[in-house]
Amino acid sequence: MKRVVSISLGSAQRDYQITVTVLGQHVEVRRIGTNGDVAQAMALVREFDGKVDAIGLGGLTPVFRIGRARYPHQEAIHIAAQARRTPVVDGGVVKATLERWAVAQATRQIPSLLRYKRVLITSGVERYQLAAAISQYEPELRFADPVIHAGIPFLPPPRSLEQLELYAATTLPILALLPYRFLHPVALGQEGFDSRAADLFRWADVIAGDFAFIRRFAPHDLTRKAIITDDPSPAEIEDLRRRGVTTLVTMTPPLSEERPFIAADAIEAVITAITESPRQPGDAEVIDFIAAAGWGPTVQDLNPRPKPRFAFVIHPLRTELIANHHLFRWTRYLPKRLVELVAAEFPPLYLSRIRGIRSKATGEEVEGILLTLGATPREMMRRPPSFTYRRLIKAARMAERMGAQIMGLGAFTSVVGDAGITVAQKVNIGITSGNSLTVAATLEAAKQAVLLMKGGRPEHVRAVVIGATGSIGAVCARLLAQAVQDVVLVAPRAERLLALKKQIEAETPGARVVAATYADAYIGDADLIITTTSALTGKVINIDKLKPGAVVCDVARPPDVKEEDARRRPDVLVIESGEIVLPGEPDFGFDIDMPPGTAYACLSETALLAMEGKFEDYTLGRNIEIERVKEVYRLWKKHGLELARLRSFGVYVTDEMIAEKRRLAEERRRQLGLPPERVIVGSGE
């Protein structure tokens, strides 16, 4: 049987002696703590030299590796040098390999574990590789090194790897000459709680690092926090559960029943003993060993995590919809204009809880809160933006009190003023207009509709975007130009049209881009018309001038194309903007005027961000980022959202309906003396 010993400057109360079996070999692992006694640590190294297969140094790092710099610590080197025959390891190679692998695997199991979270690294100089692995997930970082090492709570902690490297360059040359207890103060007074870093621990969503530091410096209340660490004992894990920790990620696999987890130096000593290496193993050897042993992290849910929760704000698109709320059914007996004026003054109201939405990627259910304002589009548009801002800010604060972490703006609440920016600045939860997914779903629905109406892929498609300079219209136009190379931009303000035209031509060289303030001259030649206006009155599209077999994708709410107008052109397909079937068994708890399980893309984006754990301001303002549209499309596919069946004025589009419209379109083309459509049959691109 192989034998290894871990000699630690830490508490002797954490000592153990166990036997582990790895790759078919039995290894006796013993830990001996010295309570900070350096002389005892050196004596123990000398005592076990030549009597065991490997010696690990717990809580000791002879050479700190920070970025490309190396900082030798004289006392730690002197302790390691006491061994002449037995290889001495400090766990550094395991920290650079197994722990990085553990972070990658843990985030695959829990995608929201680190992304955009507040993460505290207890000591970055001792676990630089762990910090580097975590930093890839765009967290808000803090390093407790200055507080723990120097005991100076007002010294600003490093907030990035670059700042940590600067901290190391300015302090480690000095600390390396001092006794090791200045770097690893848990060696003394191990059992008492040290409050010097309590504020940082309270700030963090995730605490990562050596468990000895967490044990010493973490406050008692760790409710809803996640911990990423190395070697907690079963009793210590139970203590974390009682203190409210939600998720515990131990970066090593369980190796025994009585003491499942051991520290990095002990792991490295086991690897050294089994491989019979005469020295500290290299990273290639350790990586091969990890792969052969099938090692990875251990992820435990110590307390049930609260379900991700989002909120969504709607409002009545028509006055008669106010009576849909059970408290206001009596309003159907009052004059509509009076009801509309009074309802606009209402504060935000709670409608229902949204349940049953479940990600196909994680299997996790997200919950929603449906809120409403009382104002119709007409009332919002005739009042100053501040009128709506005030009510949305109240709604966001109400949602936050109810546990929501992000709120979506529905219908005209995402149009008024600066499209959510002011609201986001005034509240503490994430805000999104939902327009990124609205764009993605609109273009997906438009593509499907054109393919259906043409019976294949047309050799050439001309697209007209009405309302092209709006937030949704602009990014639709930019993406359409990349897809079809022929786009007409229609909007009332010439200066904005010109700016958008120049932007598209720069982004998509070779695309044909026409800008106009009126649509009539161009819609007769358009295969696809996307209308995204906020018009409340007047005709946006002269439907009589549309090309036979054209597709109109109406994104506007209220819709730009009226059903009675569309009846005059039965050969034209008018579809609603892309709607989404949410995964799971969604129950909105209120009639949102959609088929079961189906939601508008703006609501779906809010739910999707909750599934991904992206509780941040996402789609705001008039300029939607194309990268956000592409990202939300990837998340759509990841979490199992689906484009709903195409609908036209509330009726599902059927094969029979398409066949009849194509027949009528061909007949109209013959009457007008137009050539038949040329398509590539069988292509779904």
XYZ file of C-alpha atoms in Angstrom:
685
model
C 0.000 0.000 0.000
C 1.212 3.480 -0.848
C 1.467 6.039 1.936
C 1.342 9.827 1.742
C 1.251 12.516 4.407
C -0.023 16.102 4.228
C 1.761 18.382 6.668
C -0.221 21.571 7.178
C 0.277 24.816 9.040
C -3.453 24.698 9.727
C -5.436 23.397 12.671
C -4.701 19.954 14.098
C -8.429 19.578 14.749
C -8.917 18.835 11.036
C -6.482 15.901 11.051
C -7.527 12.586 9.529
C -6.126 9.272 8.378
C -7.980 7.473 5.585
C -7.399 4.926 2.860
C -8.408 5.811 -0.693
C -8.570 3.644 -3.783
C -7.614 5.278 -7.074
C -7.069 3.438 -10.374
C -7.121 0.163 -8.472
C -4.384 1.170 -6.023
C -4.837 1.689 -2.279
C -3.205 4.740 -0.748
C -3.095 5.665 2.940
C -3.526 9.426 3.315
C -2.735 11.143 6.602
C -3.067 14.826 7.447
C -1.158 16.433 10.326
C -1.848 20.039 11.300
C 0.733 22.037 13.239
C -1.422 24.995 14.376
C 1.004 27.395 12.732
C 4.156 25.937 14.275
C 6.798 26.178 11.537
C 9.427 24.324 13.572
C 7.043 21.397 14.066
C 6.247 21.375 10.333
C 9.959 21.141 9.475
C 10.461 18.383 12.045
C 7.561 16.401 10.583
C 8.946 16.699 7.050
C 12.261 15.334 8.297
C 10.482 12.582 10.231
C 8.496 11.284 7.257
C 11.264 11.769 4.691
C 12.007 8.349 3.214
C 9.141 6.679 5.096
C 6.255 7.681 2.813
C 5.816 7.839 -0.945
C 5.026 11.561 -1.089
C 4.738 14.543 1.247
C 2.193 17.283 0.691
C 2.517 20.791 2.115
C -0.913 22.034 3.203
C -1.412 25.793 3.389
C 2.142 26.321 2.134
C 3.257 27.535 -1.294
C 7.028 27.565 -1.810
C 6.728 29.462 -5.124
C 3.723 31.648 -5.977
C 2.872 31.663 -9.692
C 0.926 34.821 -10.548
C 0.492 35.279 -14.272
C 3.980 34.926 -15.720
C 5.712 36.084 -12.539
C 7.214 33.817 -9.885
C 7.585 34.767 -6.218
C 9.550 32.313 -4.020
C 8.748 32.311 -0.300
C 11.870 31.670 1.736
C 10.281 30.030 4.789
C 8.099 27.695 2.707
C 11.084 26.699 0.557
C 13.087 26.004 3.726
C 10.298 23.728 5.048
C 10.124 21.803 1.762
C 13.909 21.437 1.680
C 13.873 19.349 4.861
C 13.048 16.285 2.727
C 15.983 14.627 0.969
C 14.507 11.371 -0.366
C 10.708 11.739 -0.583
C 9.167 14.031 -3.221
C 7.462 17.091 -1.711
C 4.442 18.643 -3.475
C 2.364 21.729 -2.713
C -0.734 21.118 -4.878
C 0.168 23.798 -7.397
C -0.147 21.517 -10.428
C -3.527 20.193 -9.245
C -4.709 23.776 -8.744
C -3.687 24.606 -12.319
C -5.359 21.537 -13.842
C -8.002 19.735 -11.783
C -9.412 22.923 -10.261
C -9.726 24.653 -13.629
C -11.409 21.521 -14.987
C -13.729 21.543 -11.990
C -14.886 25.095 -12.722
C -15.583 24.239 -16.365
C -17.564 21.135 -15.441
C -19.507 22.819 -12.634
C -20.637 25.615 -14.944
C -21.835 23.020 -17.432
C -24.030 21.556 -14.721
C -25.175 24.964 -13.471
C -24.800 27.481 -16.337
C -25.796 30.390 -14.105
C -23.268 29.540 -11.373
C -20.754 32.264 -12.219
C -21.917 34.324 -15.156
C -22.360 37.963 -14.164
C -22.290 36.999 -10.484
C -20.412 38.761 -7.684
C -17.517 36.425 -6.900
C -15.122 36.710 -3.951
C -11.787 34.882 -4.217
C -10.494 34.443 -0.683
C -6.822 34.553 -1.673
C -5.961 35.142 -5.299
C -2.208 34.756 -4.834
C -2.726 31.208 -3.546
C -5.321 30.271 -6.164
C -4.484 32.355 -9.201
C -5.439 29.554 -11.602
C -8.858 29.195 -9.983
C -9.373 32.952 -10.334
C -8.313 32.814 -13.998
C -10.807 30.020 -14.678
C -13.638 31.903 -12.952
C -12.858 35.195 -14.710
C -13.813 33.670 -18.077
C -17.484 33.806 -17.070
C -17.614 37.611 -16.800
C -18.253 37.840 -13.056
C -17.784 40.911 -10.904
C -14.611 39.920 -9.063
C -13.163 40.856 -5.680
C -10.022 39.442 -4.071
C -9.807 39.426 -0.267
C -5.976 39.272 -0.254
C -5.262 42.781 1.141
C -7.799 42.386 3.942
C -6.686 38.896 4.900
C -2.939 39.402 4.478
C -2.536 42.911 5.850
C -5.683 43.130 7.940
C -6.500 46.533 6.440
C -10.262 46.605 5.718
C -10.196 49.997 3.992
C -7.579 48.944 1.431
C -9.424 48.521 -1.910
C -9.460 44.848 -2.920
C -8.241 43.932 -6.425
C -11.149 43.646 -8.874
C -9.513 41.881 -11.811
C -6.656 39.535 -12.629
C -4.609 42.525 -13.750
C -5.130 44.276 -10.415
C -4.297 41.036 -8.581
C -1.047 40.759 -10.537
C -0.209 44.348 -9.609
C -1.018 43.622 -5.954
C 1.250 40.561 -6.046
C 4.082 42.489 -7.690
C 3.992 45.169 -4.981
C 3.436 42.978 -1.896
C 4.781 39.465 -2.439
C 8.461 40.476 -2.669
C 8.057 41.821 0.882
C 5.704 39.152 2.246
C 7.998 36.441 0.884
C 10.654 37.556 3.378
C 8.282 37.448 6.368
C 6.999 34.414 8.295
C 4.381 32.495 6.339
C 1.647 33.277 8.872
C 1.318 36.758 7.311
C 0.142 35.133 4.079
C -1.867 32.339 5.662
C -3.212 33.795 8.928
C -5.550 30.855 9.520
C -2.548 29.108 11.008
C -3.061 30.963 14.277
C -6.348 31.501 16.094
C -7.895 28.934 13.766
C -11.064 28.391 15.738
C -12.210 31.981 16.129
C -14.252 33.897 13.577
C -12.260 36.778 12.116
C -14.568 39.600 11.000
C -12.039 41.611 9.020
C -13.414 40.416 5.633
C -17.071 40.068 6.638
C -18.292 42.872 4.345
C -16.690 41.238 1.315
C -18.251 37.885 2.163
C -21.662 39.504 2.546
C -21.234 41.276 -0.815
C -20.516 38.083 -2.729
C -22.946 35.750 -4.470
C -20.183 33.160 -4.862
C -17.229 32.534 -2.521
C -14.284 30.635 -3.976
C -11.005 29.468 -2.506
C -9.247 27.504 0.234
C -11.784 26.189 2.722
C -9.492 27.165 5.597
C -10.047 30.830 4.696
C -13.808 30.368 4.325
C -13.956 28.586 7.671
C -12.071 31.384 9.395
C -13.413 34.536 7.741
C -16.952 33.814 6.489
C -19.786 35.290 8.597
C -22.403 32.964 10.007
C -25.136 33.971 7.549
C -24.346 32.549 4.114
C -27.926 32.425 2.871
C -28.291 31.926 -0.908
C -24.544 31.885 -1.498
C -22.618 29.383 -3.576
C -19.208 28.133 -2.438
C -16.410 26.718 -4.588
C -13.727 25.155 -2.427
C -11.377 22.207 -1.814
C -11.682 20.002 1.270
C -14.653 20.504 3.638
C -15.314 17.617 6.003
C -18.800 16.070 6.294
C -19.390 18.010 9.530
C -18.286 21.243 7.866
C -20.598 20.594 4.898
C -23.489 20.131 7.286
C -22.515 23.417 8.969
C -22.634 25.174 5.582
C -26.095 23.747 5.023
C -27.305 25.163 8.338
C -25.797 28.543 7.466
C -27.905 28.765 4.304
C -25.416 27.935 1.535
C -27.343 27.062 -1.597
C -24.737 25.313 -3.754
C -21.418 23.727 -2.751
C -18.913 22.906 -5.467
C -16.037 20.817 -4.147
C -13.317 20.828 -6.783
C -12.306 17.222 -6.141
C -14.175 13.908 -6.323
C -15.097 12.043 -3.131
C -12.293 9.558 -2.388
C -13.583 7.908 0.799
C -16.736 7.689 2.886
C -15.369 8.952 6.200
C -13.470 11.905 4.693
C -14.648 12.359 1.093
C -12.619 15.433 0.156
C -8.929 16.160 0.627
C -6.884 19.256 -0.200
C -4.945 19.903 -3.397
C -1.567 19.037 -1.856
C -2.895 15.662 -0.630
C -4.433 14.957 -4.064
C -1.113 15.776 -5.697
C 0.713 13.558 -3.215
C -1.638 10.668 -4.107
C -0.918 11.189 -7.820
C 2.833 11.327 -7.114
C 2.706 8.115 -5.086
C 0.658 6.150 -7.633
C 2.763 7.295 -10.599
C 5.925 6.711 -8.517
C 7.260 10.038 -9.665
C 10.580 11.050 -8.054
C 9.538 14.697 -8.138
C 6.479 16.928 -8.304
C 4.539 15.758 -11.396
C 4.147 18.043 -14.393
C 0.850 19.295 -15.752
C 0.808 16.740 -18.600
C 1.159 13.866 -16.131
C -1.588 15.262 -13.909
C -3.944 15.879 -16.844
C -3.455 12.273 -18.018
C -4.080 11.041 -14.473
C -7.280 13.132 -14.105
C -8.582 11.778 -17.412
C -7.749 8.168 -16.481
C -9.328 8.489 -13.027
C -12.422 10.272 -14.403
C -12.117 12.979 -11.767
C -14.295 16.056 -11.704
C -16.068 18.355 -9.274
C -18.731 17.374 -6.775
C -21.762 19.674 -6.971
C -24.183 19.575 -4.048
C -27.422 21.488 -3.551
C -27.297 22.068 0.186
C -30.512 24.062 0.263
C -33.154 24.225 -2.457
C -32.320 27.080 -4.760
C -35.172 29.534 -5.253
C -36.589 29.237 -8.733
C -35.377 31.956 -11.098
C -38.118 34.553 -11.225
C -38.951 37.222 -13.756
C -41.667 39.832 -14.089
C -43.419 41.115 -17.174
C -45.489 44.265 -17.617
C -48.429 44.376 -19.979
C -51.186 46.930 -20.563
C -54.518 46.941 -22.403
C -54.126 47.442 -26.146
C -57.817 48.320 -26.366
C -60.127 49.886 -23.801
C -62.487 46.903 -23.713
C -59.622 44.673 -22.498
C -59.614 46.516 -19.165
C -62.752 44.573 -18.267
C -60.776 41.310 -18.563
C -59.448 41.909 -15.050
C -61.858 40.434 -12.541
C -61.797 43.609 -10.439
C -62.893 45.772 -13.359
C -65.534 43.723 -15.135
C -68.072 46.364 -14.226
C -66.292 48.915 -16.447
C -67.884 47.364 -19.558
C -71.061 49.237 -18.600
C -69.353 52.656 -18.578
C -68.409 54.970 -21.457
C -65.205 53.662 -23.018
C -63.445 57.008 -23.098
C -64.111 57.600 -19.419
C -62.774 54.139 -18.552
C -59.674 54.749 -20.679
C -58.892 58.084 -19.002
C -59.375 56.827 -15.454
C -57.551 53.515 -15.969
C -54.470 55.346 -17.229
C -54.009 56.837 -13.754
C -53.980 53.474 -11.984
C -50.781 52.325 -10.263
C -49.272 49.016 -11.439
C -51.448 46.031 -10.592
C -50.562 42.397 -9.970
C -52.329 40.054 -12.389
C -51.033 36.530 -11.878
C -48.132 34.157 -11.411
C -46.679 32.443 -14.456
C -45.817 28.810 -13.789
C -44.685 25.734 -15.664
C -41.959 27.216 -17.899
C -39.113 24.697 -17.786
C -35.776 24.887 -19.612
C -34.964 21.855 -21.755
C -31.250 22.525 -21.182
C -31.278 22.521 -17.371
C -34.660 21.030 -16.482
C -35.118 23.982 -14.135
C -38.464 25.722 -13.805
C -38.656 29.504 -13.887
C -41.510 31.482 -12.420
C -42.985 34.728 -13.656
C -45.018 37.572 -12.241
C -47.477 39.255 -14.583
C -48.117 42.942 -13.858
C -50.192 45.495 -15.721
C -50.482 49.205 -16.188
C -53.894 50.687 -16.913
C -52.990 52.952 -19.835
C -53.858 52.102 -23.420
C -51.385 52.916 -26.227
C -53.315 56.101 -27.003
C -53.016 57.332 -23.415
C -49.298 56.501 -23.244
C -48.528 58.285 -26.489
C -50.479 61.452 -25.664
C -48.766 61.911 -22.278
C -45.120 62.762 -21.526
C -42.754 59.766 -21.156
C -42.297 60.539 -17.450
C -45.929 59.514 -16.909
C -45.149 55.950 -18.005
C -41.646 55.943 -16.468
C -43.066 56.553 -12.989
C -45.440 53.632 -13.270
C -42.812 51.305 -14.696
C -40.380 52.173 -11.895
C -43.118 51.381 -9.358
C -43.795 48.115 -11.190
C -40.107 47.150 -11.102
C -39.841 47.842 -7.386
C -43.025 45.893 -6.795
C -41.608 42.999 -8.838
C -38.346 43.091 -6.888
C -40.216 42.853 -3.583
C -41.981 39.798 -4.988
C -38.664 38.123 -5.761
C -38.200 38.940 -9.454
C -34.654 39.389 -10.704
C -35.491 40.822 -14.131
C -38.511 42.594 -15.639
C -39.631 42.734 -19.249
C -41.481 45.611 -20.865
C -44.443 44.597 -23.000
C -46.157 46.359 -25.904
C -45.960 50.179 -25.700
C -44.056 50.211 -22.401
C -40.949 49.356 -24.455
C -41.665 52.097 -26.996
C -42.271 55.128 -24.792
C -39.390 57.550 -24.299
C -35.929 55.985 -24.306
C -37.149 52.380 -24.491
C -36.358 51.307 -20.953
C -33.064 53.099 -20.255
C -34.468 55.528 -17.668
C -36.357 52.758 -15.904
C -33.227 50.584 -15.770
C -31.247 53.420 -14.195
C -33.765 53.815 -11.377
C -34.236 50.193 -10.249
C -32.109 47.356 -8.905
C -33.333 44.498 -11.102
C -32.562 43.843 -14.752
C -34.768 45.430 -17.415
C -35.303 44.280 -20.991
C -37.625 45.403 -23.751
C -37.610 41.919 -25.267
C -36.832 43.366 -28.672
C -33.804 41.140 -29.372
C -35.937 38.005 -29.384
C -38.713 39.919 -31.144
C -36.300 40.548 -34.026
C -35.052 36.949 -34.090
C -38.580 35.532 -34.011
C -39.863 38.016 -36.599
C -37.162 37.125 -39.104
C -37.613 33.398 -38.483
C -41.385 33.694 -38.996
C -40.903 35.870 -42.090
C -38.504 33.329 -43.601
C -40.940 30.477 -43.037
C -43.830 32.489 -44.490
C -41.910 33.436 -47.645
C -40.826 29.822 -48.203
C -44.438 28.668 -47.833
C -45.869 31.293 -50.167
C -43.225 30.739 -52.833
C -43.251 26.951 -52.616
C -39.485 26.890 -52.177
C -36.636 29.353 -51.938
C -37.058 32.338 -54.295
C -34.098 33.188 -56.466
C -34.468 36.782 -55.372
C -36.310 38.433 -52.491
C -36.954 42.124 -52.063
C -37.796 43.155 -48.512
C -39.430 46.398 -47.382
C -39.128 47.462 -43.742
C -41.690 50.070 -42.692
C -40.668 51.846 -39.519
C -37.065 51.048 -40.453
C -35.431 53.587 -38.160
C -37.143 52.280 -35.030
C -35.349 49.962 -32.643
C -36.817 46.743 -34.075
C -37.021 47.951 -37.667
C -33.384 49.032 -37.855
C -31.874 45.733 -36.759
C -34.407 43.795 -38.901
C -33.293 45.833 -41.898
C -29.607 45.258 -41.155
C -30.041 41.497 -40.829
C -32.335 41.292 -43.864
C -29.743 43.112 -45.963
C -27.239 40.404 -45.048
C -29.750 37.673 -45.933
C -31.442 38.918 -49.128
C -29.146 41.734 -50.340
C -32.132 43.888 -51.418
C -33.955 45.996 -48.852
C -36.096 49.128 -48.913
C -36.109 51.314 -45.792
C -39.250 53.318 -45.088
C -39.570 55.850 -42.257
C -40.717 59.470 -41.971
C -37.385 61.113 -41.012
C -34.952 61.370 -43.899
C -31.892 62.074 -41.757
C -32.341 58.822 -39.834
C -32.985 56.902 -43.037
C -29.763 58.199 -44.546
C -27.755 57.222 -41.461
C -29.220 53.705 -41.497
C -28.656 53.334 -45.236
C -24.975 54.257 -44.851
C -24.596 51.864 -41.916
C -26.084 48.947 -43.852
C -23.982 49.651 -46.943
C -20.855 49.699 -44.782
C -21.819 46.457 -43.019
C -23.002 44.611 -46.134
C -21.061 45.725 -49.206
C -22.940 44.895 -52.386
C -26.382 45.064 -50.827
C -28.977 47.153 -52.661
C -30.402 49.615 -50.138
C -33.155 52.095 -51.004
C -34.413 54.654 -48.483
C -37.797 56.379 -48.809
C -40.243 58.284 -46.635
C -43.289 56.640 -48.270
C -43.808 52.963 -49.017
C -46.340 53.035 -51.878
C -43.804 53.207 -54.699
C -41.988 50.069 -53.494
C -44.451 47.650 -51.938
C -45.748 46.561 -55.356
C -42.378 44.890 -55.994
C -41.787 43.514 -52.463
C -41.889 39.830 -51.605
C -41.715 40.580 -47.882
C -42.934 43.608 -45.951
C -42.091 43.942 -42.272
C -43.984 46.707 -40.519
C -42.838 47.842 -37.082
C -44.454 51.249 -36.625
C -46.070 52.757 -33.558
C -48.828 54.365 -35.564
C -52.197 54.515 -33.864
C -54.183 56.007 -36.738
C -54.030 56.058 -40.514
C -53.143 53.444 -43.122
C -49.544 52.266 -42.901
C -49.811 49.961 -45.925
C -51.976 50.319 -49.004
C -52.802 46.642 -49.266
C -54.258 47.033 -52.752
C -50.777 47.790 -54.130
C -49.059 44.690 -52.746
C -47.382 42.218 -55.063
C -49.360 38.998 -55.673
C -48.326 36.394 -53.109
C -46.522 38.894 -50.896
C -45.941 38.272 -47.186
C -46.623 40.959 -44.601
C -45.121 40.395 -41.161
C -46.916 42.785 -38.804
C -44.797 43.394 -35.701
C -46.698 46.497 -34.589
C -48.959 46.447 -31.531
C -51.709 47.459 -32.180
C -51.301 45.895 -35.629
C -50.697 48.085 -38.666
C -52.784 45.926 -41.002
C -56.484 45.654 -40.234
C -58.291 42.404 -40.937
C -60.980 44.110 -42.980
C -58.296 45.569 -45.268
C -56.531 42.217 -45.660
C -59.772 40.603 -46.857
C -59.493 42.627 -50.058
C -56.296 40.741 -50.908
C -56.834 37.029 -50.171
C -53.691 36.223 -52.179
C -51.495 38.024 -49.625
C -50.362 36.368 -46.383
C -50.452 38.690 -43.375
C -48.843 37.090 -40.340
C -48.411 38.267 -36.813
C -44.887 38.789 -35.519
C -43.054 35.636 -34.535
C -44.628 34.196 -31.416
C -42.949 31.679 -29.175
C -44.009 28.376 -27.658
C -42.291 28.270 -24.279
C -40.878 24.934 -23.038
C -42.648 22.967 -20.345
C -46.323 23.483 -19.561
C -46.695 27.265 -19.217
C -49.655 28.583 -17.278
C -49.910 32.366 -17.417
C -52.718 32.535 -14.881
C -54.385 35.243 -16.993
C -55.729 35.535 -20.511
C -52.937 37.226 -22.464
C -54.909 36.798 -25.702
C -52.614 34.028 -26.987
C -52.999 30.267 -27.562
C -52.054 28.007 -24.632
C -48.310 27.911 -23.965
C -47.652 30.659 -26.505
C -46.319 34.114 -25.703
C -45.168 37.210 -27.496
C -41.419 37.273 -28.105
C -40.898 40.153 -25.658
C -42.308 38.091 -22.778
C -40.411 35.047 -24.014
C -37.104 36.938 -23.992
C -37.626 37.838 -20.340
C -38.358 34.210 -19.444
C -35.404 33.060 -21.554
C -32.989 35.364 -19.714
C -34.277 33.960 -16.422
C -33.632 30.415 -17.695
C -30.065 31.398 -18.544
C -29.561 33.246 -15.244
C -28.816 36.527 -17.028
C -30.420 38.897 -14.551
C -29.098 42.066 -16.116
C -30.226 44.947 -18.272
C -30.354 43.289 -21.680
C -32.217 44.920 -24.581
C -32.633 48.633 -23.945
C -32.806 51.805 -26.006
C -33.331 52.405 -29.680
C -30.222 50.643 -30.941
C -30.559 46.873 -30.672
C -27.197 45.142 -30.926
C -27.007 42.508 -33.648
C -24.784 40.402 -31.379
C -27.542 40.396 -28.771
C -30.023 39.165 -31.385
C -27.636 36.363 -32.346
C -26.971 35.510 -28.699
C -30.642 35.358 -27.815
C -31.237 33.132 -30.856
C -28.577 30.727 -29.523
C -30.244 30.761 -26.098
C -33.616 30.161 -27.779
C -32.265 26.933 -29.288
C -30.408 25.967 -26.106
C -33.378 26.176 -23.752
C -35.892 24.623 -26.125
C -38.095 27.530 -27.168
C -39.935 27.002 -30.436
C -41.435 29.305 -33.000
C -45.201 29.037 -32.784
C -47.235 28.080 -35.812
C -47.779 31.076 -38.025
C -50.978 32.960 -37.303
C -52.947 35.406 -39.384
C -55.424 37.565 -37.450
C -55.584 35.028 -34.651
C -56.092 32.022 -36.956
C -53.405 29.393 -37.505
C -52.035 29.285 -41.031
C -52.791 25.875 -42.576
C -51.486 24.083 -45.640
C -54.898 24.518 -47.230
C -54.812 28.268 -46.595
C -51.344 28.530 -48.169
C -52.381 26.476 -51.190
C -55.397 28.730 -51.771
C -53.361 31.922 -51.424
C -50.744 30.617 -53.850
C -53.481 29.730 -56.339
C -55.023 33.186 -56.041
C -51.582 34.830 -56.320
C -50.800 32.939 -59.519
C -54.190 33.894 -60.921
C -53.610 37.554 -60.099
C -50.155 37.440 -61.712
C -51.709 36.117 -64.913
C -54.347 38.877 -64.853
C -51.622 41.495 -64.438
C -49.398 39.920 -67.089
C -46.619 39.142 -64.608
C -44.217 36.196 -65.038
C -44.530 33.241 -62.618
C -42.305 33.022 -59.550
C -38.970 31.258 -60.007
C -37.975 29.216 -56.988
C -35.517 26.525 -55.941
C -37.847 23.728 -54.872
C -37.105 21.727 -51.752
C -34.718 24.175 -50.069
C -35.452 25.309 -46.561
C -32.596 27.786 -46.411
